[in-house]
């Protein structure tokens, strides 16, 4: 199936232009950097002179990728607005930048966050175990992002997702390896402008076509998609106030200790600039989350008015493709807009992939290569860093292919898989930052046990056929699909694949239909098909057998559960072994009462001694 079946020449031109722009930035910064002497400091931290606004934008678009661009609207479309409550968790989690990340890591001026672990525990093994685990998490994240973008692109253009996986990763590898962190940050800013512009375009024009915001709300309210609050403490419920505020908040807190974030904060000129980055990025996160999730409501209202739900009528093969399909239909009469949206989708993925590749290169160079090639020149280290970017890109392509076999909404896939890695990593940092009794043997055991438990839990959740599943909400009608298909799409001189309408009782899907009933990972890469509704019962009345009681816990709790287990194991082993904790300078620790309970009478602000400062400078 060729691209011209779906896109006009203007769309193809805009799409290619948007993708090539990223390459141009990489080449420009490669030329600029060639005028200076090569150094890993310039390559990985931009010489410590990056502007806080640029870093903040880069930070936002790094963590808001194709998962955010495709998965969040799909989540609202299929399950309703409970997901909006994740904003509370997001605020709480990322506020940790002010209380932990910046005050602890910025004064150390480290390129790799794992260097802190060696300073804290006087152990290269702890540092490198954590580094490799963190790299696995970043590679998994990059693979999921690539998979998500490829799915959306394939749904609109008809071009095989294999091609998009290779092309997107290759482009990110080229400009990241050429220009380093400066190219990544500047390109993120350009890509962020395109992404935000298209979000507003879809929302504004979509609301106009539907009849206004009040009409969008009126159409969604009877379907249950506007329900936000659910205070049920049941951990088996997929989304409640508690899973989103606590579970998602803990994952965001883990992100505030991640290598990409620390690398960016430490690339600014001063600690004040680092705080500006946090102050800009947190409100930006909140606003963009609200806007992108509202797209899901606009999409449902639009297709309900049309009388042809594209998921129920099999016009798209995967619910994660709902927004690309909406844009293709909404702007069918405006040449170039669909291409611009696809360019924004590519930008959302490229920004994340490039940032993760840059982070992987930085930490591997600092934590592994520099430790073994102590006499290597800065030029050689920079060249090896560029090679690492290329190798990581190849691994990313392979992971994207593997991720294609996992079914579910993009956000669910991401958090259920990354929780297996983020949980142990977060526990390592929390044990190191707040507990002086933590020993090296305790951390070794914590990492191993947490990772094994996390992998087991993640695999069970994603592949166990007996775990509890939450039914999707009632989809829109399909009674006008034939006329809609022949008037709306055909009038835009677009030719599509043969259309077959699925007619069900009341012109909608069964109330108890599950997401997995809509998608199948069998067949070719990313090839998914819709099957008729099954007579299943609501998720919370299913019978749980064996270990499915564990696999059925909400995926948003995974990181928290794994981290709690890891911390308990780490503390117990630290107490029962003969491995004594090292003497730790105050500037490498944060006391809980100093961070959280300043109102208490025994509160004492930690003060650095001259000895502490001299140790830091060494």
XYZ file of C-alpha atoms in Angstrom:
618
model
C 0.000 0.000 0.000
C 1.650 3.228 -1.100
C 1.650 6.576 0.596
C -0.146 8.395 -2.217
C -3.247 6.358 -1.502
C -3.654 8.243 1.747
C -1.732 11.514 1.453
C -1.659 14.330 -1.043
C 1.652 15.526 -2.475
C 1.495 18.591 -0.204
C 1.182 16.329 2.844
C 4.134 14.222 1.729
C 6.222 17.369 1.161
C 5.385 18.818 4.595
C 6.070 15.483 6.303
C 9.443 15.046 4.620
C 10.344 18.670 5.309
C 9.578 18.327 8.997
C 11.695 15.187 9.295
C 14.613 16.664 7.350
C 14.616 19.746 9.577
C 15.899 17.609 12.443
C 18.757 16.365 10.293
C 19.673 19.910 9.302
C 19.936 20.978 12.953
C 22.248 18.063 13.652
C 24.519 18.966 10.755
C 24.576 22.661 11.712
C 25.642 21.910 15.280
C 28.164 19.356 14.100
C 29.804 22.086 12.014
C 29.733 24.528 14.932
C 31.225 22.030 17.353
C 33.968 21.124 14.881
C 35.404 24.621 15.421
C 36.048 23.818 19.069
C 38.279 21.253 20.656
C 36.412 17.989 21.194
C 35.453 17.244 24.778
C 32.874 15.053 26.444
C 31.846 18.045 28.586
C 30.754 20.004 25.501
C 29.269 16.952 23.824
C 27.228 15.707 26.782
C 26.496 18.917 28.712
C 26.805 21.652 26.107
C 29.616 23.298 28.047
C 27.210 23.969 30.934
C 25.732 26.979 29.133
C 22.302 25.845 27.934
C 19.403 28.287 28.305
C 16.814 27.256 30.946
C 13.827 27.795 28.622
C 15.334 25.574 25.932
C 16.176 22.914 28.496
C 12.649 23.072 29.942
C 11.070 22.596 26.510
C 13.488 19.749 25.796
C 12.582 18.150 29.099
C 8.855 18.352 28.409
C 8.992 16.911 24.904
C 11.409 14.194 26.061
C 8.880 12.738 28.479
C 5.847 13.531 26.284
C 6.481 11.406 23.212
C 4.284 9.427 20.821
C 2.971 7.643 23.924
C 1.593 10.985 25.041
C 0.572 12.072 21.525
C -1.287 8.862 20.634
C -1.864 6.912 23.823
C -3.449 9.533 26.078
C -6.298 10.566 23.701
C -6.900 6.880 22.978
C -7.089 6.251 26.728
C -9.812 8.888 27.127
C -11.639 7.616 24.021
C -11.711 4.015 25.251
C -11.902 4.318 29.053
C -13.001 7.852 29.898
C -11.575 10.786 31.827
C -10.423 8.988 34.971
C -6.953 9.380 33.486
C -7.161 13.132 34.090
C -6.348 12.506 37.743
C -2.796 11.579 36.777
C -2.152 15.326 36.710
C -2.106 15.296 40.529
C 0.459 12.528 40.535
C 2.485 14.352 37.918
C 2.652 17.544 39.994
C 3.630 15.709 43.182
C 6.195 13.547 41.405
C 7.973 16.264 39.467
C 8.056 18.601 42.468
C 10.800 16.249 43.644
C 13.061 18.178 41.280
C 12.916 21.102 43.724
C 13.332 19.045 46.897
C 15.757 16.285 45.844
C 17.202 16.438 42.341
C 18.424 20.035 42.130
C 19.709 20.553 45.700
C 21.516 17.205 45.703
C 22.832 16.661 42.174
C 23.418 20.135 40.760
C 26.190 21.117 43.246
C 28.014 17.889 42.341
C 28.159 18.940 38.649
C 28.111 15.358 37.409
C 27.336 14.284 33.852
C 26.034 10.864 34.879
C 23.636 10.557 37.797
C 25.186 7.153 38.565
C 28.455 8.855 39.450
C 26.692 9.941 42.625
C 26.289 6.293 43.626
C 30.042 5.725 43.455
C 30.658 8.865 45.513
C 28.045 7.756 48.032
C 29.076 4.105 48.410
C 32.711 4.175 47.218
C 31.864 1.349 44.822
C 32.199 1.184 41.057
C 30.119 -1.990 41.019
C 27.056 -0.220 42.422
C 27.569 2.557 39.900
C 27.866 0.257 36.900
C 25.078 -2.134 37.893
C 22.747 0.841 38.176
C 24.042 2.312 34.912
C 23.349 -0.845 32.894
C 19.915 -1.225 34.454
C 19.150 2.401 33.653
C 20.324 1.928 30.060
C 18.013 -1.060 29.672
C 15.116 1.101 30.852
C 15.981 3.912 28.439
C 16.323 1.477 25.523
C 12.951 -0.065 26.356
C 11.397 3.383 26.502
C 12.962 4.366 23.167
C 11.687 1.144 21.592
C 8.145 1.728 22.855
C 8.191 5.300 21.561
C 9.375 4.141 18.136
C 6.701 1.455 18.062
C 4.004 3.983 18.955
C 4.975 6.447 16.262
C 5.250 3.677 13.649
C 1.758 2.445 14.513
C 0.233 5.908 14.101
C 2.078 6.604 10.865
C 1.120 3.258 9.367
C -2.544 3.813 10.190
C -2.690 7.037 8.145
C -0.167 6.535 5.361
C -0.449 2.802 4.798
C 3.335 2.509 4.641
C 4.739 -0.463 6.561
C 5.643 0.282 10.148
C 8.966 -1.481 9.582
C 10.019 1.461 7.426
C 9.085 4.065 10.024
C 10.883 2.173 12.787
C 14.129 2.204 10.815
C 13.764 5.741 9.421
C 12.870 7.468 12.699
C 15.595 5.739 14.665
C 18.185 6.415 11.966
C 17.370 10.127 11.870
C 17.595 10.406 15.653
C 20.934 8.567 15.593
C 22.379 10.851 12.907
C 21.662 14.253 14.445
C 22.287 13.083 18.018
C 25.673 11.594 17.172
C 26.674 14.620 15.106
C 25.561 17.498 17.308
C 25.470 16.079 20.840
C 23.256 17.524 23.567
C 23.078 20.978 21.940
C 21.594 19.525 18.760
C 19.148 17.469 20.823
C 17.940 20.443 22.894
C 17.589 22.872 19.970
C 15.830 20.263 17.846
C 13.518 19.513 20.765
C 12.488 23.170 20.845
C 11.660 23.180 17.118
C 9.820 19.886 17.427
C 7.969 21.100 20.516
C 6.616 24.125 18.636
C 5.278 21.857 15.878
C 3.722 19.470 18.399
C 1.985 22.184 20.434
C 0.777 23.950 17.297
C -0.901 20.801 16.018
C -2.518 20.073 19.389
C -4.192 23.496 19.304
C -5.133 23.095 15.634
C -6.891 19.775 16.269
C -8.688 21.049 19.361
C -9.847 24.361 17.878
C -10.918 23.077 14.472
C -12.394 19.917 15.966
C -14.548 21.903 18.372
C -15.666 24.201 15.546
C -16.703 21.249 13.384
C -18.585 19.602 16.252
C -20.338 22.797 17.323
C -18.340 24.098 20.269
C -16.952 22.924 23.578
C -20.446 22.620 25.083
C -21.455 20.211 22.318
C -18.344 18.114 22.899
C -19.205 17.896 26.590
C -22.870 17.174 25.849
C -22.052 14.255 23.564
C -19.504 12.712 25.947
C -21.447 13.082 29.200
C -24.072 10.316 28.606
C -21.321 7.820 27.711
C -19.542 8.152 31.064
C -16.414 9.650 29.507
C -16.543 12.741 31.719
C -16.362 10.852 35.008
C -13.108 11.858 36.689
C -13.266 10.901 40.363
C -13.227 7.342 41.638
C -12.020 7.010 45.229
C -12.406 3.231 45.380
C -9.212 1.902 47.083
C -9.493 -1.429 45.221
C -5.943 -2.008 43.818
C -7.355 -4.184 41.045
C -9.172 -1.279 39.483
C -7.185 -0.056 36.508
C -7.575 3.679 37.178
C -8.760 5.315 40.377
C -7.809 8.487 42.205
C -5.313 6.473 44.249
C -3.638 4.592 41.415
C -3.182 7.812 39.453
C -2.231 10.125 42.322
C 0.011 7.676 44.197
C 1.125 5.130 41.603
C 1.692 7.556 38.750
C 3.093 10.143 41.145
C 5.733 7.687 42.336
C 6.736 6.967 38.724
C 7.134 10.700 38.078
C 9.240 10.969 41.236
C 11.423 8.202 39.795
C 11.733 10.164 36.556
C 13.020 13.145 38.535
C 16.007 10.957 39.482
C 16.595 9.705 35.927
C 19.769 10.179 33.909
C 18.222 12.271 31.064
C 16.706 14.748 33.521
C 19.829 15.161 35.650
C 21.958 15.538 32.519
C 19.787 18.439 31.338
C 19.551 20.193 34.682
C 23.326 20.048 35.091
C 23.807 21.496 31.601
C 22.458 24.898 32.731
C 24.629 27.791 33.922
C 23.600 27.905 37.587
C 21.423 26.288 40.202
C 19.009 29.182 39.732
C 18.665 28.287 36.052
C 18.077 24.659 37.021
C 15.218 25.767 39.269
C 13.822 27.847 36.408
C 13.781 24.687 34.280
C 11.676 22.930 36.903
C 9.408 25.963 37.361
C 8.716 26.157 33.615
C 8.419 22.453 32.895
C 5.931 21.441 35.613
C 3.116 23.844 34.528
C 3.889 22.967 30.901
C 3.453 19.272 31.703
C 0.067 19.952 33.324
C -1.302 22.159 30.532
C -0.221 19.808 27.760
C -1.700 16.797 29.559
C -5.072 18.519 29.835
C -5.049 19.597 26.186
C -3.943 16.279 24.733
C -6.459 14.293 26.771
C -9.259 16.626 25.696
C -8.453 15.539 22.143
C -9.918 12.153 23.027
C -13.246 13.767 23.921
C -13.230 15.835 20.726
C -12.542 12.714 18.654
C -15.455 10.821 20.193
C -17.835 13.754 19.734
C -16.746 14.240 16.108
C -17.224 10.620 15.047
C -20.470 10.307 17.029
C -21.896 13.226 15.068
C -20.728 11.581 11.854
C -22.485 8.389 12.893
C -19.459 6.270 12.067
C -17.062 5.201 14.774
C -13.778 4.273 13.008
C -12.927 1.608 15.592
C -16.325 -0.085 15.555
C -16.453 0.061 11.749
C -12.917 -1.347 11.329
C -11.647 1.685 9.426
C -8.638 1.698 11.713
C -6.964 -1.422 13.020
C -5.716 -0.140 16.381
C -7.353 2.252 18.888
C -3.991 4.029 19.285
C -4.506 5.304 15.716
C -7.674 7.249 16.530
C -6.123 10.752 16.540
C -4.106 10.346 13.300
C -7.310 9.138 11.638
C -9.240 12.080 13.099
C -6.710 14.538 11.686
C -6.739 12.872 8.253
C -10.533 13.166 8.111
C -10.893 16.519 9.875
C -8.398 18.285 7.576
C -9.149 16.213 4.477
C -9.901 19.354 2.488
C -6.816 21.290 3.611
C -3.628 20.201 1.811
C -0.559 19.845 3.976
C -2.205 19.751 7.412
C -2.248 15.968 7.672
C 1.412 15.948 6.707
C 2.103 18.576 9.354
C 0.411 16.432 11.993
C 2.428 13.394 10.970
C 5.519 15.584 11.145
C 4.510 16.536 14.692
C 4.047 12.858 15.528
C 7.519 12.116 14.193
C 8.847 15.092 16.166
C 7.282 13.745 19.351
C 9.125 10.481 18.841
C 12.403 11.929 17.608
C 12.670 14.263 20.589
C 12.361 11.367 23.020
C 14.524 8.912 21.092
C 17.337 11.439 20.636
C 17.257 12.466 24.297
C 17.410 8.859 25.450
C 20.226 8.032 23.037
C 22.148 11.079 24.246
C 21.672 10.004 27.855
C 22.731 6.413 27.143
C 25.841 7.707 25.396
C 26.692 10.070 28.268
C 26.360 7.589 31.110
C 28.058 4.737 29.234
C 30.971 6.997 28.337
C 31.374 8.394 31.856
C 30.567 5.295 33.911
C 32.073 2.542 31.786
C 34.489 3.673 29.079
C 36.246 6.465 30.987
C 36.815 4.107 33.923
C 38.597 1.609 31.655
C 40.378 3.998 29.299
C 41.738 6.435 31.855
C 44.463 7.661 29.517
C 42.125 8.235 26.562
C 41.969 11.750 25.132
C 38.790 13.806 25.167
C 38.623 13.534 21.382
C 38.687 9.744 21.532
C 36.054 9.663 24.269
C 33.806 11.892 22.166
C 34.212 9.596 19.161
C 33.357 6.572 21.273
C 30.299 8.418 22.594
C 29.109 8.904 19.022
C 29.621 5.198 18.332
C 27.525 4.339 21.385
C 24.665 6.414 19.963
C 24.754 4.327 16.772
C 24.850 1.002 18.626
C 22.031 2.059 20.933
C 19.947 3.005 17.888
C 20.348 -0.492 16.435
C 19.220 -2.048 19.725
C 16.264 0.369 19.806
C 15.028 -0.961 16.447
C 15.106 -4.527 17.733
C 13.222 -3.596 20.903
C 10.522 -1.816 18.869
C 9.884 -5.038 16.976
C 9.597 -7.007 20.229
C 7.276 -4.425 21.801
C 4.901 -4.835 18.851
C 3.858 -8.184 20.339
C 2.408 -6.509 23.455
C -1.252 -5.506 23.290
C -2.920 -2.583 25.039
C -3.026 1.237 25.183
C 0.357 2.896 24.777
C 0.441 4.312 28.292
C -0.380 0.930 29.813
C 2.330 -0.815 27.779
C 4.889 1.809 28.771
C 4.291 1.944 32.502
C 3.799 -1.808 32.958
C 7.121 -2.581 31.231
C 9.202 0.327 32.527
C 8.007 -0.296 36.085
C 10.189 -3.405 36.113
C 13.241 -1.163 35.670
C 12.179 2.106 37.267
C 11.194 0.421 40.539
C 14.643 -0.996 41.413
C 16.393 2.143 40.141
C 14.242 4.439 42.291
C 14.828 2.252 45.344
C 18.610 2.424 44.864
C 18.559 6.222 44.886
C 16.113 6.505 47.776
C 18.181 4.097 49.877
C 21.319 6.050 49.043
C 19.876 9.515 49.585
C 17.912 9.016 52.808
C 19.326 5.974 54.671
C 22.826 6.143 56.104
C 22.657 2.480 57.132
C 22.527 1.275 53.517
C 25.470 -0.909 52.535
C 26.839 -2.065 49.207
C 25.700 -5.655 49.696
C 22.260 -4.359 50.526
C 22.170 -2.443 47.249
C 23.438 -5.405 45.195
C 20.681 -7.578 46.593
C 18.100 -4.841 46.192
C 18.898 -4.403 42.507
C 18.863 -8.139 41.722
C 15.699 -8.986 43.660
C 13.830 -5.893 42.454
C 14.720 -6.480 38.806
C 13.767 -10.177 38.880
C 10.453 -9.445 40.599
C 9.770 -6.566 38.208
C 10.398 -8.661 35.098
C 8.182 -11.445 36.429
C 5.360 -9.022 37.266
C 5.600 -7.188 33.935
C 5.600 -10.358 31.848
C 2.694 -11.786 33.815
C 0.656 -8.612 33.409
C 1.203 -8.281 29.670
C 0.905 -11.925 28.646
C -1.258 -13.730 31.206
C -4.642 -14.525 29.560
C -6.400 -14.845 32.904
C -5.693 -11.481 34.515
C -8.513 -9.043 35.149
C -9.235 -6.609 32.355
C -11.319 -3.452 32.366
C -14.072 -3.210 29.733
C -13.917 -0.265 27.383
C -16.739 2.258 27.247
C -19.501 2.019 24.679
C -18.229 3.105 21.274
C -20.078 5.305 18.801
C -22.615 4.217 16.225
C -21.881 2.829 12.757
C -25.308 3.379 11.125
C -24.062 6.167 8.805
C -20.743 4.643 7.890
C -21.622 3.864 4.285
C -22.762 7.393 3.394
C -20.059 8.990 5.514
C -17.371 6.888 3.895
C -18.488 7.821 0.400
C -19.092 11.529 0.974
C -16.523 12.688 3.511
C -13.452 10.782 2.471
C -14.205 10.472 -1.206
C -14.817 14.199 -1.524
C -11.205 14.723 -0.506
C -10.073 12.656 -3.512
C -8.701 9.996 -1.193
C -8.954 6.327 -1.990
C -9.046 3.901 0.919
C -9.193 0.184 1.447
C -12.502 -1.681 0.974
C -14.893 -0.884 3.795
C -17.023 -3.344 5.711
C -19.364 -2.046 8.393
C -19.779 -3.928 11.649
C -23.421 -3.761 12.748
C -24.224 -4.633 16.356
C -27.223 -4.221 18.605
C -27.941 -0.529 19.265
C -25.295 0.318 16.631
C -22.469 0.060 19.117
C -20.041 -2.377 20.672
C -20.918 -4.519 23.664
C -20.510 -2.684 26.959
C -18.220 -5.497 28.137
C -15.810 -5.437 25.220
C -12.128 -5.458 26.220
C -9.249 -3.640 24.588
C -7.630 -6.955 23.678
C -10.749 -7.851 21.673
C -9.920 -4.944 19.360
C -6.293 -5.779 18.693
C -4.261 -8.824 17.809
C -0.520 -9.033 17.660
C -0.595 -12.048 15.347
C 0.503 -11.808 11.745
C 2.761 -9.154 10.330
C 4.416 -6.435 12.336
C 1.833 -4.102 13.926
C -0.959 -5.780 11.926
C -4.050 -5.569 14.110
C -7.658 -6.370 13.355
C -10.994 -5.798 15.052
C -13.077 -8.799 16.037
C -16.756 -8.876 17.005
C -17.696 -8.332 20.612
C -17.469 -11.210 23.071
C -20.002 -11.936 25.794
C -17.595 -11.194 28.615
C -18.523 -10.028 32.059
C -17.279 -6.840 33.677
C -13.662 -7.008 34.736
C -14.263 -6.983 38.494
C -16.545 -10.030 38.367
C -14.046 -12.257 36.619
C -12.666 -15.209 38.545
C -8.968 -15.003 39.396
C -6.896 -18.173 39.328
C -3.362 -18.792 40.547
C -0.939 -15.901 40.254
C -3.407 -13.784 38.285
C -4.291 -12.123 41.602
C -0.842 -10.531 41.427
C -0.809 -9.819 37.697
C -4.222 -8.122 37.939
C -3.043 -5.295 40.197
C -3.226 -1.925 38.454
C -0.143 -1.416 36.289
C 0.314 2.053 37.803
C 1.276 0.436 41.122
C 4.047 -1.664 39.599
C 6.875 0.797 40.098
C 5.763 1.501 43.682
C 5.416 -2.179 44.621
C 8.737 -3.161 43.073
C 10.506 -0.235 44.708
C 9.025 -1.023 48.139
C 10.137 -4.647 47.889
C 13.611 -3.588 46.748
C 13.978 -1.103 49.586
C 12.846 -3.609 52.217
C 15.269 -6.235 50.903
C 18.078 -3.678 50.720
C 17.554 -2.498 54.305
C 17.267 -6.033 55.700
C 20.424 -7.249 53.945
C 22.253 -4.077 55.039
C 21.397 -4.875 58.660
C 22.218 -8.605 58.699
C 25.506 -8.554 56.767
C 28.931 -7.554 58.008
C 29.355 -5.016 55.215
C 29.635 -1.786 57.157
C 28.193 1.415 55.683
C 30.777 3.945 54.572
C 31.190 7.344 56.201
C 29.141 9.710 54.088
C 29.673 13.482 53.844
C 26.579 15.545 54.528
C 26.419 16.933 51.006
C 25.771 13.426 49.611
C 22.718 12.862 51.817
C 19.372 14.519 52.374
C 17.802 14.172 55.796
C 14.084 13.477 55.765
C 13.377 16.006 58.508
C 15.393 18.641 56.622
C 13.525 18.039 53.365
C 9.979 17.423 54.541
C 9.474 18.472 58.159
C 10.996 21.906 58.581
C 8.200 22.872 60.973
C 9.372 20.349 63.579
C 11.288 21.774 66.578
C 14.225 19.403 66.059
C 14.722 20.507 62.456
C 18.346 21.294 61.698
C 19.576 22.450 58.300
C 22.566 20.318 57.190
C 25.684 22.469 57.003
C 28.680 21.565 54.864
C 32.030 21.555 56.555
C 35.242 22.682 54.878
C 36.200 19.013 54.665
C 32.973 18.253 52.810
C 33.608 20.996 50.279
C 37.173 19.846 49.655
C 35.971 16.275 49.118
C 33.419 17.482 46.597
C 36.006 19.483 44.671
C 38.209 16.412 44.419
